[in-house]
């Protein structure tokens, strides 16, 4: 069962997440809010979150092979996982990312 993080002194590995959005649309803003809330509630201080607007940097979208947005990519710990959507259900998102 998932627990809220930040209370266990053994939580030393940081989860590295990259959220790619396309402009500051309602859909993008909702995804940003949902991912930030998920990280704060379930990962405590054990995360690094980078948010990139692919409208402002389309070359990066090509380089990272981002074809849908919003896209959330977990790069650490391995394995790498990619999700697309609004990330409204934190438990489903954490499970799909392999974070427990």
PDB file of C-alpha atoms in Angstrom:
ATOM      1  CA  UNK A   1       0.000   0.000   0.000  1.00  0.00           C
ATOM      2  CA  UNK A   2       1.247   3.487  -0.814  1.00  0.00           C
ATOM      3  CA  UNK A   3       2.048   5.788   2.039  1.00  0.00           C
ATOM      4  CA  UNK A   4       2.624   9.483   2.170  1.00  0.00           C
ATOM      5  CA  UNK A   5       6.362  10.084   1.965  1.00  0.00           C
ATOM      6  CA  UNK A   6       8.577  12.341   3.958  1.00  0.00           C
ATOM      7  CA  UNK A   7       8.139  10.641   7.312  1.00  0.00           C
ATOM      8  CA  UNK A   8      10.545   7.735   6.825  1.00  0.00           C
ATOM      9  CA  UNK A   9      14.223   8.595   7.391  1.00  0.00           C
ATOM     10  CA  UNK A  10      15.145   5.840   4.892  1.00  0.00           C
ATOM     11  CA  UNK A  11      13.604   7.763   1.972  1.00  0.00           C
ATOM     12  CA  UNK A  12      16.857   9.008   0.422  1.00  0.00           C
ATOM     13  CA  UNK A  13      16.449   8.305  -3.320  1.00  0.00           C
ATOM     14  CA  UNK A  14      14.792  11.067  -5.275  1.00  0.00           C
ATOM     15  CA  UNK A  15      12.309  10.291  -7.994  1.00  0.00           C
ATOM     16  CA  UNK A  16      13.139  12.298 -11.136  1.00  0.00           C
ATOM     17  CA  UNK A  17      10.084  13.384 -13.144  1.00  0.00           C
ATOM     18  CA  UNK A  18       9.733  15.489 -16.290  1.00  0.00           C
ATOM     19  CA  UNK A  19       6.343  16.943 -17.217  1.00  0.00           C
ATOM     20  CA  UNK A  20       5.926  18.164 -20.790  1.00  0.00           C
ATOM     21  CA  UNK A  21       2.977  20.463 -21.535  1.00  0.00           C
ATOM     22  CA  UNK A  22       1.916  22.318 -24.696  1.00  0.00           C
ATOM     23  CA  UNK A  23       1.253  25.930 -23.758  1.00  0.00           C
ATOM     24  CA  UNK A  24      -0.486  27.180 -20.658  1.00  0.00           C
ATOM     25  CA  UNK A  25      -3.914  25.824 -21.567  1.00  0.00           C
ATOM     26  CA  UNK A  26      -6.466  24.666 -18.992  1.00  0.00           C
ATOM     27  CA  UNK A  27      -5.435  21.080 -19.728  1.00  0.00           C
ATOM     28  CA  UNK A  28      -1.766  21.885 -19.143  1.00  0.00           C
ATOM     29  CA  UNK A  29      -2.453  23.813 -15.944  1.00  0.00           C
ATOM     30  CA  UNK A  30      -4.590  20.968 -14.598  1.00  0.00           C
ATOM     31  CA  UNK A  31      -1.801  18.468 -15.300  1.00  0.00           C
ATOM     32  CA  UNK A  32       0.752  20.717 -13.578  1.00  0.00           C
ATOM     33  CA  UNK A  33      -1.467  21.086 -10.491  1.00  0.00           C
ATOM     34  CA  UNK A  34      -2.177  17.358 -10.332  1.00  0.00           C
ATOM     35  CA  UNK A  35       1.473  16.318 -10.654  1.00  0.00           C
ATOM     36  CA  UNK A  36       2.673  18.888  -8.105  1.00  0.00           C
ATOM     37  CA  UNK A  37       0.008  17.799  -5.627  1.00  0.00           C
ATOM     38  CA  UNK A  38       0.851  14.125  -6.182  1.00  0.00           C
ATOM     39  CA  UNK A  39       4.554  14.807  -5.589  1.00  0.00           C
ATOM     40  CA  UNK A  40       3.969  16.882  -2.464  1.00  0.00           C
ATOM     41  CA  UNK A  41       1.501  14.425  -0.922  1.00  0.00           C
ATOM     42  CA  UNK A  42       3.154  11.111  -1.765  1.00  0.00           C
ATOM     43  CA  UNK A  43       6.831  11.842  -2.394  1.00  0.00           C
ATOM     44  CA  UNK A  44       7.528  14.579   0.169  1.00  0.00           C
ATOM     45  CA  UNK A  45      11.011  15.944  -0.520  1.00  0.00           C
ATOM     46  CA  UNK A  46      12.041  12.818  -2.433  1.00  0.00           C
ATOM     47  CA  UNK A  47      11.417  14.155  -5.949  1.00  0.00           C
ATOM     48  CA  UNK A  48      12.812  16.439  -8.616  1.00  0.00           C
ATOM     49  CA  UNK A  49      10.168  17.743 -11.015  1.00  0.00           C
ATOM     50  CA  UNK A  50      11.022  19.604 -14.200  1.00  0.00           C
ATOM     51  CA  UNK A  51       8.196  21.182 -16.206  1.00  0.00           C
ATOM     52  CA  UNK A  52       8.803  22.026 -19.865  1.00  0.00           C
ATOM     53  CA  UNK A  53       6.486  23.888 -22.236  1.00  0.00           C
ATOM     54  CA  UNK A  54       7.090  22.274 -25.617  1.00  0.00           C
ATOM     55  CA  UNK A  55       5.472  25.249 -27.395  1.00  0.00           C
ATOM     56  CA  UNK A  56       8.372  27.353 -26.150  1.00  0.00           C
ATOM     57  CA  UNK A  57      10.948  24.689 -27.005  1.00  0.00           C
ATOM     58  CA  UNK A  58       9.697  22.505 -29.893  1.00  0.00           C
ATOM     59  CA  UNK A  59      13.203  21.219 -30.664  1.00  0.00           C
ATOM     60  CA  UNK A  60      13.302  19.607 -27.229  1.00  0.00           C
ATOM     61  CA  UNK A  61      10.001  17.858 -27.940  1.00  0.00           C
ATOM     62  CA  UNK A  62      11.556  16.342 -31.067  1.00  0.00           C
ATOM     63  CA  UNK A  63      14.746  15.401 -29.251  1.00  0.00           C
ATOM     64  CA  UNK A  64      12.837  13.734 -26.381  1.00  0.00           C
ATOM     65  CA  UNK A  65      10.278  12.149 -28.752  1.00  0.00           C
ATOM     66  CA  UNK A  66       7.309  13.882 -27.095  1.00  0.00           C
ATOM     67  CA  UNK A  67       4.324  13.459 -29.415  1.00  0.00           C
ATOM     68  CA  UNK A  68       1.444  13.860 -26.943  1.00  0.00           C
ATOM     69  CA  UNK A  69       0.900  16.280 -24.128  1.00  0.00           C
ATOM     70  CA  UNK A  70       0.730  16.479 -21.247  1.00  0.00           C
ATOM     71  CA  UNK A  71       3.361  13.736 -20.885  1.00  0.00           C
ATOM     72  CA  UNK A  72       4.920  12.710 -17.582  1.00  0.00           C
ATOM     73  CA  UNK A  73       8.205  10.818 -17.739  1.00  0.00           C
ATOM     74  CA  UNK A  74       9.925   9.147 -14.798  1.00  0.00           C
ATOM     75  CA  UNK A  75      13.634   8.827 -15.547  1.00  0.00           C
ATOM     76  CA  UNK A  76      14.801   7.668 -12.110  1.00  0.00           C
ATOM     77  CA  UNK A  77      14.614   5.218 -10.552  1.00  0.00           C
ATOM     78  CA  UNK A  78      14.679   2.887 -13.530  1.00  0.00           C
ATOM     79  CA  UNK A  79      12.837   1.607 -15.479  1.00  0.00           C
ATOM     80  CA  UNK A  80      11.906   4.742 -17.384  1.00  0.00           C
ATOM     81  CA  UNK A  81       8.130   5.182 -17.644  1.00  0.00           C
ATOM     82  CA  UNK A  82       5.987   7.552 -19.716  1.00  0.00           C
ATOM     83  CA  UNK A  83       2.361   8.508 -19.043  1.00  0.00           C
ATOM     84  CA  UNK A  84      -0.008  10.784 -20.946  1.00  0.00           C
ATOM     85  CA  UNK A  85      -3.119  12.413 -19.513  1.00  0.00           C
ATOM     86  CA  UNK A  86      -4.265  14.794 -16.799  1.00  0.00           C
ATOM     87  CA  UNK A  87      -2.907  12.682 -13.912  1.00  0.00           C
ATOM     88  CA  UNK A  88      -6.038  13.234 -11.811  1.00  0.00           C
ATOM     89  CA  UNK A  89      -5.864   9.929  -9.904  1.00  0.00           C
ATOM     90  CA  UNK A  90      -2.626   9.998  -7.900  1.00  0.00           C
ATOM     91  CA  UNK A  91      -2.714   6.334  -6.892  1.00  0.00           C
ATOM     92  CA  UNK A  92      -3.130   5.202 -10.512  1.00  0.00           C
ATOM     93  CA  UNK A  93      -0.331   7.523 -11.624  1.00  0.00           C
ATOM     94  CA  UNK A  94       2.045   6.276  -8.924  1.00  0.00           C
ATOM     95  CA  UNK A  95       1.201   2.672  -9.744  1.00  0.00           C
ATOM     96  CA  UNK A  96       1.690   3.202 -13.485  1.00  0.00           C
ATOM     97  CA  UNK A  97       5.053   4.859 -12.803  1.00  0.00           C
ATOM     98  CA  UNK A  98       6.102   1.950 -10.602  1.00  0.00           C
ATOM     99  CA  UNK A  99       6.410   4.145  -7.509  1.00  0.00           C
ATOM    100  CA  UNK A 100       5.333   2.630  -4.226  1.00  0.00           C
TER     101      UNK A 100
END
